[in-house]
CSV table of C-alpha atoms in Angstrom, one decimal:
chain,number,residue,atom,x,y,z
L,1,UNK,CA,147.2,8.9,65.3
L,2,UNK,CA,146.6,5.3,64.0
L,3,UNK,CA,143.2,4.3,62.7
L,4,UNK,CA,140.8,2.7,65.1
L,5,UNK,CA,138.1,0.2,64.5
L,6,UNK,CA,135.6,0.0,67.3
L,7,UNK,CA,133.5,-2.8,67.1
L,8,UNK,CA,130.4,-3.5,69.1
L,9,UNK,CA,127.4,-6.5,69.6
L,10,UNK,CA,124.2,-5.4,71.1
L,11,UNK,CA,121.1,-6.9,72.7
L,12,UNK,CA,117.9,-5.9,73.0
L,13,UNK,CA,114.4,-7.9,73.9
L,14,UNK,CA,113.5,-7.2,70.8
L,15,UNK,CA,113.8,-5.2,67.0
L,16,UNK,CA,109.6,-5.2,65.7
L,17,UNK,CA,109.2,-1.8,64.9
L,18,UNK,CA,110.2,-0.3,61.2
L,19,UNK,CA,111.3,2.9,62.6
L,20,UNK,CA,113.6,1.4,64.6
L,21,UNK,CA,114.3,-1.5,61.7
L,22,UNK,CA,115.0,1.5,59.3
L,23,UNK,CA,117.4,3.8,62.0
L,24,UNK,CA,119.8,0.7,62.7
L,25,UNK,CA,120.2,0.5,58.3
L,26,UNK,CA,120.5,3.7,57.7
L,27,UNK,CA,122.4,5.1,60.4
L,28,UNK,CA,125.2,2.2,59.8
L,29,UNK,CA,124.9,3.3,56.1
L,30,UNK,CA,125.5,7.5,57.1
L,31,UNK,CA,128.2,6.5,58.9
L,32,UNK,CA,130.4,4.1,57.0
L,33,UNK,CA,130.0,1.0,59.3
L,34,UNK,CA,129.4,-2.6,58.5
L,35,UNK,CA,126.5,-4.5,60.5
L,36,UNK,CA,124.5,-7.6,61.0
L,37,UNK,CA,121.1,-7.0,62.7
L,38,UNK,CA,118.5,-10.1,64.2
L,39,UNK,CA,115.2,-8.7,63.8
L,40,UNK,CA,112.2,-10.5,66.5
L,41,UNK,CA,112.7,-11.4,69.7
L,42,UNK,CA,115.9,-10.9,71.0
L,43,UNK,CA,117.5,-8.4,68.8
L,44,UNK,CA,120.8,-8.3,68.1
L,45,UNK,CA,123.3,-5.9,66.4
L,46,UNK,CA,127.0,-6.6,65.6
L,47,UNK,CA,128.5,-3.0,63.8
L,48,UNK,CA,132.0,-2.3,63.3
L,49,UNK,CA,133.6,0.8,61.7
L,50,UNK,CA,135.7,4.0,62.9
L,51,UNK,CA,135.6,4.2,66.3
L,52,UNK,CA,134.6,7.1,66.4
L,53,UNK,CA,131.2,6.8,64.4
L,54,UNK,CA,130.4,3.7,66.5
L,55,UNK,CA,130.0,5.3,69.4
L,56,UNK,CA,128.1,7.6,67.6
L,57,UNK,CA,125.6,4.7,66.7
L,58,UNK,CA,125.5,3.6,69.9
L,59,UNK,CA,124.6,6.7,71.7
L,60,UNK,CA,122.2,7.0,69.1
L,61,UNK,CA,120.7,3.5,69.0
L,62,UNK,CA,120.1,3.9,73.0
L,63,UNK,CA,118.2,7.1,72.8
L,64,UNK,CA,115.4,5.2,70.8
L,65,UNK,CA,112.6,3.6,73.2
L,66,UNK,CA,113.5,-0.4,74.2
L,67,UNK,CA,111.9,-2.1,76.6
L,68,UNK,CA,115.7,-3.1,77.2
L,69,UNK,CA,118.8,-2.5,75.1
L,70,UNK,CA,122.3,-3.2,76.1
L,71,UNK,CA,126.5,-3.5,74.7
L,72,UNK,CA,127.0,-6.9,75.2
L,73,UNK,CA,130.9,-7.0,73.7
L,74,UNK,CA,133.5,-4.3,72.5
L,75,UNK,CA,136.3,-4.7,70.5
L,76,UNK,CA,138.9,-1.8,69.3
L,77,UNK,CA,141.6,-3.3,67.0
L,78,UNK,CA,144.4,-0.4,66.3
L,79,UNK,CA,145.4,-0.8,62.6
L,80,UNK,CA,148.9,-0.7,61.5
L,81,UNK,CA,150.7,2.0,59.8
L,82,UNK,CA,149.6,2.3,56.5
L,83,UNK,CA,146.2,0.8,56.9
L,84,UNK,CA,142.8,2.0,55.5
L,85,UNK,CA,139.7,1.0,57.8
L,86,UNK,CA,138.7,-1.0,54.7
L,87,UNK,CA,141.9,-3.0,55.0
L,88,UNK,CA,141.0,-3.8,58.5
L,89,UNK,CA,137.2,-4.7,58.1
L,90,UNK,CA,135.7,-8.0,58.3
L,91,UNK,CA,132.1,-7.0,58.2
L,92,UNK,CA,130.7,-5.6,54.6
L,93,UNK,CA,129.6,-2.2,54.3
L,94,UNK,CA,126.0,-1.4,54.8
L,95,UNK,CA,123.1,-3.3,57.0
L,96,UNK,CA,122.1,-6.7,56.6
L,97,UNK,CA,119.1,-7.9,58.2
L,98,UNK,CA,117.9,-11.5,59.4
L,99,UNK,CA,114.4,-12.4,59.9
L,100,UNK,CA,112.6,-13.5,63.5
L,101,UNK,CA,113.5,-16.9,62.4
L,102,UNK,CA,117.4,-16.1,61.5
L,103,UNK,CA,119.4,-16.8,64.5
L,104,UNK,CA,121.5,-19.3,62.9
L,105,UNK,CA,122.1,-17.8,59.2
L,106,UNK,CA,123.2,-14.5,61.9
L,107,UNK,CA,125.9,-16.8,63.8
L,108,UNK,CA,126.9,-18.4,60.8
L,109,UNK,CA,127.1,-14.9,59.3
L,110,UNK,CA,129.3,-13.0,61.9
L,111,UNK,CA,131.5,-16.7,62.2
L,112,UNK,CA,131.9,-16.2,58.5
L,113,UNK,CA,133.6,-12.8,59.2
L,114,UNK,CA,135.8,-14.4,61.8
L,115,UNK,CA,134.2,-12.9,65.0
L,116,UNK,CA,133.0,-14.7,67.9
């Protein structure tokens, strides 16, 4: 069938702990999505990739311990015949990080990529 680009934004109180720091990176990197994460207090994540391998992360992300971690927003966007994923990604491959204090270079970010 036609590709499928799933694309989620989640919450959580907070991202402190390196284990958890070091999952969200390299878990978007095994599985070929593009993400912005807010470290501190809250957390946020914004992923997007095959649909498939986001739920993926999801599921994963959730069986990790938070004090309170939820989807906030979902977005599939079906590509059209022809298209690769890349052609229909706005976010760049990989995992980049914002510090505690980052909340507006991460909205600036993600508003850079033309999401909302």
């Amino acid at each position: 069938g036609p590709l499928r680009l799933g694309r989620r934004a989640m919450f959580s109180h907070h991202i402190i702990a390196s284990s958890k720091r070091q999952a969200i990176s390299q878990w978007c990197q095994e599985l070929r999505l593009g993400g912005l994460a807010k470290i501190g207090w809250p957390g946020l994540i914004i992923v997007e990739g095959d649909e498939e391998n986001v739920r993926a992360y999801v599921d994963a992300l959730s069986r990790l311990r938070w004090k309170h971690f939820v989807v906030r927003g979902e977005e599939i966007v079906e590509g059209q015949l022809g298209q690769s994923l890349d052609d229909v990604r706005v976010l760049p491959l990989g995992c980049e990080e914002f510090n505690t204090d980052g909340m507006s270079d991460f909205a600036a970010r993600y508003r850079q990529c033309g999401l909302e």
